[in-house]
Amino acid sequence: MSVETITAREAEARLHAGTRLVDMREADEYAREHIAEAQLLPLSAIEQGARLNLSADDSVIFHCQSGKRSSGNAVKLLGAAAPGKVYLLEGGIDAWKQAGLPVIKDASQPLPLMRQVQIAAGVLILCGVLLGYTLSSAFFLLSAFVGAGLTLAGVTGFCGMARLLAVMPWNRR
């Protein structure tokens, strides 16, 4: 079975014809912004064995933010939708918005956790460098500590900063 990539306009037409739309991003990303017709089935749930209840006559369109996550996990998505036909939304929700199609936004929801990690890491590294040049070279250790944490997260998949940010008051559900 193969996966076909379709444009936002093709996806919209297929939705009107009864094709299901599945958002494979995580719950925090979905809560902040999503396509109205999309149901949430995060990639993390698919990796733990979650499946769609589809027949061979059914079809589903998976999408992520930019299309990279969905195309990189096409085999997993095929398995989650089998025996149904699988399409991937080219360019993800970003392409959907670029085509002028509507999305539901909730700015009261916190930023997605990975964006929070990127912001916090960037600020800490920048502060370490600025303070290292202006006050004391010991502040360069802050940048080194954050860099080591990011390296550890990349190698092991464990991100201490993400775990810490997840329990902050603004991220509690």
PDB file of C-alpha atoms in Angstrom:
ATOM      1  CA  MET A   1       0.000   0.000   0.000  1.00  0.00           C
ATOM      2  CA  SER A   2       1.303   3.471  -0.842  1.00  0.00           C
ATOM      3  CA  VAL A   3       0.833   6.938   0.562  1.00  0.00           C
ATOM      4  CA  GLU A   4      -0.199   9.775  -1.718  1.00  0.00           C
ATOM      5  CA  THR A   5       0.634  13.406  -0.931  1.00  0.00           C
ATOM      6  CA  ILE A   6      -2.112  15.922  -1.707  1.00  0.00           C
ATOM      7  CA  THR A   7      -2.396  19.711  -1.658  1.00  0.00           C
ATOM      8  CA  ALA A   8      -4.560  21.675   0.746  1.00  0.00           C
ATOM      9  CA  ARG A   9      -7.185  22.330  -1.931  1.00  0.00           C
ATOM     10  CA  GLU A  10      -7.287  18.625  -2.864  1.00  0.00           C
ATOM     11  CA  ALA A  11      -7.626  17.782   0.831  1.00  0.00           C
ATOM     12  CA  GLU A  12     -10.509  20.221   1.210  1.00  0.00           C
ATOM     13  CA  ALA A  13     -12.322  18.594  -1.722  1.00  0.00           C
ATOM     14  CA  ARG A  14     -11.752  15.114  -0.278  1.00  0.00           C
ATOM     15  CA  LEU A  15     -13.106  16.252   3.094  1.00  0.00           C
ATOM     16  CA  HIS A  16     -16.344  17.314   1.424  1.00  0.00           C
ATOM     17  CA  ALA A  17     -16.478  13.837  -0.148  1.00  0.00           C
ATOM     18  CA  GLY A  18     -16.252  12.131   3.266  1.00  0.00           C
ATOM     19  CA  THR A  19     -12.550  11.574   3.822  1.00  0.00           C
ATOM     20  CA  ARG A  20     -11.467  11.859   7.464  1.00  0.00           C
ATOM     21  CA  LEU A  21      -8.805  14.370   8.507  1.00  0.00           C
ATOM     22  CA  VAL A  22      -6.442  13.400  11.325  1.00  0.00           C
ATOM     23  CA  ASP A  23      -4.069  15.798  13.071  1.00  0.00           C
ATOM     24  CA  MET A  24      -1.032  13.797  14.200  1.00  0.00           C
ATOM     25  CA  ARG A  25       0.558  16.630  16.199  1.00  0.00           C
ATOM     26  CA  GLU A  26       0.591  16.549  19.988  1.00  0.00           C
ATOM     27  CA  ALA A  27      -2.325  17.784  22.103  1.00  0.00           C
ATOM     28  CA  ASP A  28      -0.673  21.109  23.025  1.00  0.00           C
ATOM     29  CA  GLU A  29      -0.142  21.975  19.354  1.00  0.00           C
ATOM     30  CA  TYR A  30      -3.711  20.962  18.486  1.00  0.00           C
ATOM     31  CA  ALA A  31      -5.180  23.009  21.355  1.00  0.00           C
ATOM     32  CA  ARG A  32      -3.475  26.189  20.172  1.00  0.00           C
ATOM     33  CA  GLU A  33      -4.466  25.817  16.499  1.00  0.00           C
ATOM     34  CA  HIS A  34      -6.178  23.168  14.383  1.00  0.00           C
ATOM     35  CA  ILE A  35      -8.296  22.579  11.310  1.00  0.00           C
ATOM     36  CA  ALA A  36     -11.966  22.420  12.323  1.00  0.00           C
ATOM     37  CA  GLU A  37     -12.651  19.056  10.675  1.00  0.00           C
ATOM     38  CA  ALA A  38      -9.528  17.408  12.107  1.00  0.00           C
ATOM     39  CA  GLN A  39      -9.632  14.825  14.847  1.00  0.00           C
ATOM     40  CA  LEU A  40      -6.587  14.470  17.074  1.00  0.00           C
ATOM     41  CA  LEU A  41      -4.518  11.279  17.017  1.00  0.00           C
ATOM     42  CA  PRO A  42      -1.000  12.199  18.139  1.00  0.00           C
ATOM     43  CA  LEU A  43       2.008  10.428  16.699  1.00  0.00           C
ATOM     44  CA  SER A  44       2.955   9.423  20.253  1.00  0.00           C
ATOM     45  CA  ALA A  45      -0.364   7.533  20.557  1.00  0.00           C
ATOM     46  CA  ILE A  46       0.157   5.884  17.156  1.00  0.00           C
ATOM     47  CA  GLU A  47       3.625   4.770  18.283  1.00  0.00           C
ATOM     48  CA  GLN A  48       1.959   3.158  21.314  1.00  0.00           C
ATOM     49  CA  GLY A  49      -0.429   1.207  19.094  1.00  0.00           C
ATOM     50  CA  ALA A  50      -3.437   3.513  18.613  1.00  0.00           C
ATOM     51  CA  ARG A  51      -5.293   2.797  15.369  1.00  0.00           C
ATOM     52  CA  LEU A  52      -8.148   4.245  13.356  1.00  0.00           C
ATOM     53  CA  ASN A  53     -11.140   2.015  12.769  1.00  0.00           C
ATOM     54  CA  LEU A  54     -11.240   2.122   8.959  1.00  0.00           C
ATOM     55  CA  SER A  55     -12.476  -0.268   6.306  1.00  0.00           C
ATOM     56  CA  ALA A  56     -10.779  -0.813   2.952  1.00  0.00           C
ATOM     57  CA  ASP A  57     -13.270   1.653   1.415  1.00  0.00           C
ATOM     58  CA  ASP A  58     -12.423   4.433   3.874  1.00  0.00           C
ATOM     59  CA  SER A  59      -9.739   7.060   3.405  1.00  0.00           C
ATOM     60  CA  VAL A  60      -7.910   9.379   5.767  1.00  0.00           C
ATOM     61  CA  ILE A  61      -5.710  12.446   5.412  1.00  0.00           C
ATOM     62  CA  PHE A  62      -2.971  12.850   8.013  1.00  0.00           C
ATOM     63  CA  HIS A  63      -1.363  16.211   8.684  1.00  0.00           C
ATOM     64  CA  CYS A  64       1.202  17.763  10.981  1.00  0.00           C
ATOM     65  CA  GLN A  65       2.589  21.307  11.179  1.00  0.00           C
ATOM     66  CA  SER A  66       4.749  21.442   8.054  1.00  0.00           C
ATOM     67  CA  GLY A  67       4.443  17.995   6.456  1.00  0.00           C
ATOM     68  CA  LYS A  68       7.813  16.713   7.657  1.00  0.00           C
ATOM     69  CA  ARG A  69       6.532  14.654  10.586  1.00  0.00           C
ATOM     70  CA  SER A  70       3.789  13.039   8.516  1.00  0.00           C
ATOM     71  CA  SER A  71       6.056  12.171   5.578  1.00  0.00           C
ATOM     72  CA  GLY A  72       8.795  10.919   7.901  1.00  0.00           C
ATOM     73  CA  ASN A  73       6.345   8.596   9.659  1.00  0.00           C
ATOM     74  CA  ALA A  74       4.327   7.444   6.637  1.00  0.00           C
ATOM     75  CA  VAL A  75       4.838   3.752   7.416  1.00  0.00           C
ATOM     76  CA  LYS A  76       3.471   4.193  10.956  1.00  0.00           C
ATOM     77  CA  LEU A  77       0.499   6.140   9.603  1.00  0.00           C
ATOM     78  CA  LEU A  78      -0.221   3.402   7.063  1.00  0.00           C
ATOM     79  CA  GLY A  79      -0.267   0.883   9.886  1.00  0.00           C
ATOM     80  CA  ALA A  80      -2.597   2.999  12.013  1.00  0.00           C
ATOM     81  CA  ALA A  81      -5.084   3.412   9.152  1.00  0.00           C
ATOM     82  CA  ALA A  82      -4.894  -0.051   7.539  1.00  0.00           C
ATOM     83  CA  PRO A  83      -6.723  -1.214   5.538  1.00  0.00           C
ATOM     84  CA  GLY A  84      -7.928   2.297   4.595  1.00  0.00           C
ATOM     85  CA  LYS A  85      -6.360   4.574   1.990  1.00  0.00           C
ATOM     86  CA  VAL A  86      -3.872   7.096   3.412  1.00  0.00           C
ATOM     87  CA  TYR A  87      -3.134  10.588   2.123  1.00  0.00           C
ATOM     88  CA  LEU A  88      -0.674  13.116   3.540  1.00  0.00           C
ATOM     89  CA  LEU A  89      -1.391  16.834   3.487  1.00  0.00           C
ATOM     90  CA  GLU A  90       1.578  18.369   1.690  1.00  0.00           C
ATOM     91  CA  GLY A  91       2.971  21.203   3.796  1.00  0.00           C
ATOM     92  CA  GLY A  92       0.727  20.370   6.771  1.00  0.00           C
ATOM     93  CA  ILE A  93      -1.413  22.951   8.516  1.00  0.00           C
ATOM     94  CA  ASP A  94       1.015  25.649   7.354  1.00  0.00           C
ATOM     95  CA  ALA A  95       0.077  24.927   3.716  1.00  0.00           C
ATOM     96  CA  TRP A  96      -3.609  24.765   4.683  1.00  0.00           C
ATOM     97  CA  LYS A  97      -3.395  28.314   6.085  1.00  0.00           C
ATOM     98  CA  GLN A  98      -1.293  29.485   3.141  1.00  0.00           C
ATOM     99  CA  ALA A  99      -4.087  28.324   0.827  1.00  0.00           C
ATOM    100  CA  GLY A 100      -6.445  30.647   2.714  1.00  0.00           C
ATOM    101  CA  LEU A 101      -8.386  27.825   4.358  1.00  0.00           C
ATOM    102  CA  PRO A 102      -9.759  28.365   7.873  1.00  0.00           C
ATOM    103  CA  VAL A 103      -8.282  27.133  11.140  1.00  0.00           C
ATOM    104  CA  ILE A 104      -9.462  27.384  14.722  1.00  0.00           C
ATOM    105  CA  LYS A 105      -7.020  29.345  16.890  1.00  0.00           C
ATOM    106  CA  ASP A 106      -7.024  29.634  20.652  1.00  0.00           C
ATOM    107  CA  ALA A 107      -4.355  32.127  21.697  1.00  0.00           C
ATOM    108  CA  SER A 108      -5.221  31.509  25.359  1.00  0.00           C
ATOM    109  CA  GLN A 109      -3.540  28.087  25.059  1.00  0.00           C
ATOM    110  CA  PRO A 110       0.170  27.963  25.861  1.00  0.00           C
ATOM    111  CA  LEU A 111       2.735  27.712  23.093  1.00  0.00           C
ATOM    112  CA  PRO A 112       3.632  24.144  22.129  1.00  0.00           C
ATOM    113  CA  LEU A 113       6.124  22.692  24.593  1.00  0.00           C
ATOM    114  CA  MET A 114       8.971  22.336  22.084  1.00  0.00           C
ATOM    115  CA  ARG A 115       8.679  26.033  21.174  1.00  0.00           C
ATOM    116  CA  GLN A 116       8.851  26.876  24.876  1.00  0.00           C
ATOM    117  CA  VAL A 117      12.017  24.762  25.166  1.00  0.00           C
ATOM    118  CA  GLN A 118      13.544  26.533  22.166  1.00  0.00           C
ATOM    119  CA  ILE A 119      12.737  29.957  23.623  1.00  0.00           C
ATOM    120  CA  ALA A 120      14.031  29.087  27.104  1.00  0.00           C
ATOM    121  CA  ALA A 121      17.239  27.481  25.775  1.00  0.00           C
ATOM    122  CA  GLY A 122      17.901  30.418  23.461  1.00  0.00           C
ATOM    123  CA  VAL A 123      17.384  32.975  26.229  1.00  0.00           C
ATOM    124  CA  LEU A 124      19.602  31.064  28.667  1.00  0.00           C
ATOM    125  CA  ILE A 125      22.404  30.680  26.113  1.00  0.00           C
ATOM    126  CA  LEU A 126      22.182  34.341  25.105  1.00  0.00           C
ATOM    127  CA  CYS A 127      22.226  35.443  28.757  1.00  0.00           C
ATOM    128  CA  GLY A 128      25.213  33.203  29.479  1.00  0.00           C
ATOM    129  CA  VAL A 129      27.166  34.695  26.583  1.00  0.00           C
ATOM    130  CA  LEU A 130      26.229  38.318  27.354  1.00  0.00           C
ATOM    131  CA  LEU A 131      26.939  37.962  31.079  1.00  0.00           C
ATOM    132  CA  GLY A 132      30.147  36.062  30.303  1.00  0.00           C
ATOM    133  CA  TYR A 133      31.467  38.952  28.221  1.00  0.00           C
ATOM    134  CA  THR A 134      30.253  41.753  30.490  1.00  0.00           C
ATOM    135  CA  LEU A 135      30.481  40.471  34.089  1.00  0.00           C
ATOM    136  CA  SER A 136      32.423  37.263  34.565  1.00  0.00           C
ATOM    137  CA  SER A 137      33.641  34.487  32.322  1.00  0.00           C
ATOM    138  CA  ALA A 138      32.041  32.034  34.786  1.00  0.00           C
ATOM    139  CA  PHE A 139      28.670  32.826  33.176  1.00  0.00           C
ATOM    140  CA  PHE A 140      29.823  30.999  30.026  1.00  0.00           C
ATOM    141  CA  LEU A 141      29.166  27.842  32.063  1.00  0.00           C
ATOM    142  CA  LEU A 142      25.439  28.592  31.808  1.00  0.00           C
ATOM    143  CA  SER A 143      25.625  28.376  28.023  1.00  0.00           C
ATOM    144  CA  ALA A 144      27.723  25.216  28.275  1.00  0.00           C
ATOM    145  CA  PHE A 145      25.183  23.647  30.667  1.00  0.00           C
ATOM    146  CA  VAL A 146      22.271  24.377  28.331  1.00  0.00           C
ATOM    147  CA  GLY A 147      24.250  23.087  25.344  1.00  0.00           C
ATOM    148  CA  ALA A 148      25.040  19.873  27.221  1.00  0.00           C
ATOM    149  CA  GLY A 149      21.349  19.480  28.098  1.00  0.00           C
ATOM    150  CA  LEU A 150      20.314  19.923  24.470  1.00  0.00           C
ATOM    151  CA  THR A 151      22.927  17.380  23.385  1.00  0.00           C
ATOM    152  CA  LEU A 152      21.675  14.903  25.981  1.00  0.00           C
ATOM    153  CA  ALA A 153      18.087  15.464  24.818  1.00  0.00           C
ATOM    154  CA  GLY A 154      19.060  14.813  21.220  1.00  0.00           C
ATOM    155  CA  VAL A 155      20.998  11.646  22.009  1.00  0.00           C
ATOM    156  CA  THR A 156      18.664  10.061  24.585  1.00  0.00           C
ATOM    157  CA  GLY A 157      15.247  11.543  23.809  1.00  0.00           C
ATOM    158  CA  PHE A 158      14.967  12.795  27.409  1.00  0.00           C
ATOM    159  CA  CYS A 159      14.590  16.557  27.715  1.00  0.00           C
ATOM    160  CA  GLY A 160      14.805  17.783  31.288  1.00  0.00           C
ATOM    161  CA  MET A 161      13.840  21.312  30.295  1.00  0.00           C
ATOM    162  CA  ALA A 162      10.672  20.049  28.576  1.00  0.00           C
ATOM    163  CA  ARG A 163       9.784  18.050  31.692  1.00  0.00           C
ATOM    164  CA  LEU A 164      10.322  21.133  33.842  1.00  0.00           C
ATOM    165  CA  LEU A 165       8.303  23.406  31.553  1.00  0.00           C
ATOM    166  CA  ALA A 166       5.471  20.848  31.341  1.00  0.00           C
ATOM    167  CA  VAL A 167       4.722  21.253  35.061  1.00  0.00           C
ATOM    168  CA  MET A 168       4.740  25.053  35.001  1.00  0.00           C
ATOM    169  CA  PRO A 169       1.377  26.652  35.901  1.00  0.00           C
ATOM    170  CA  TRP A 170       0.689  27.955  32.404  1.00  0.00           C
ATOM    171  CA  ASN A 171       1.019  24.425  30.950  1.00  0.00           C
ATOM    172  CA  ARG A 172      -1.273  22.636  33.393  1.00  0.00           C
ATOM    173  CA  ARG A 173      -4.521  21.419  31.908  1.00  0.00           C
TER     174      ARG A 173
END
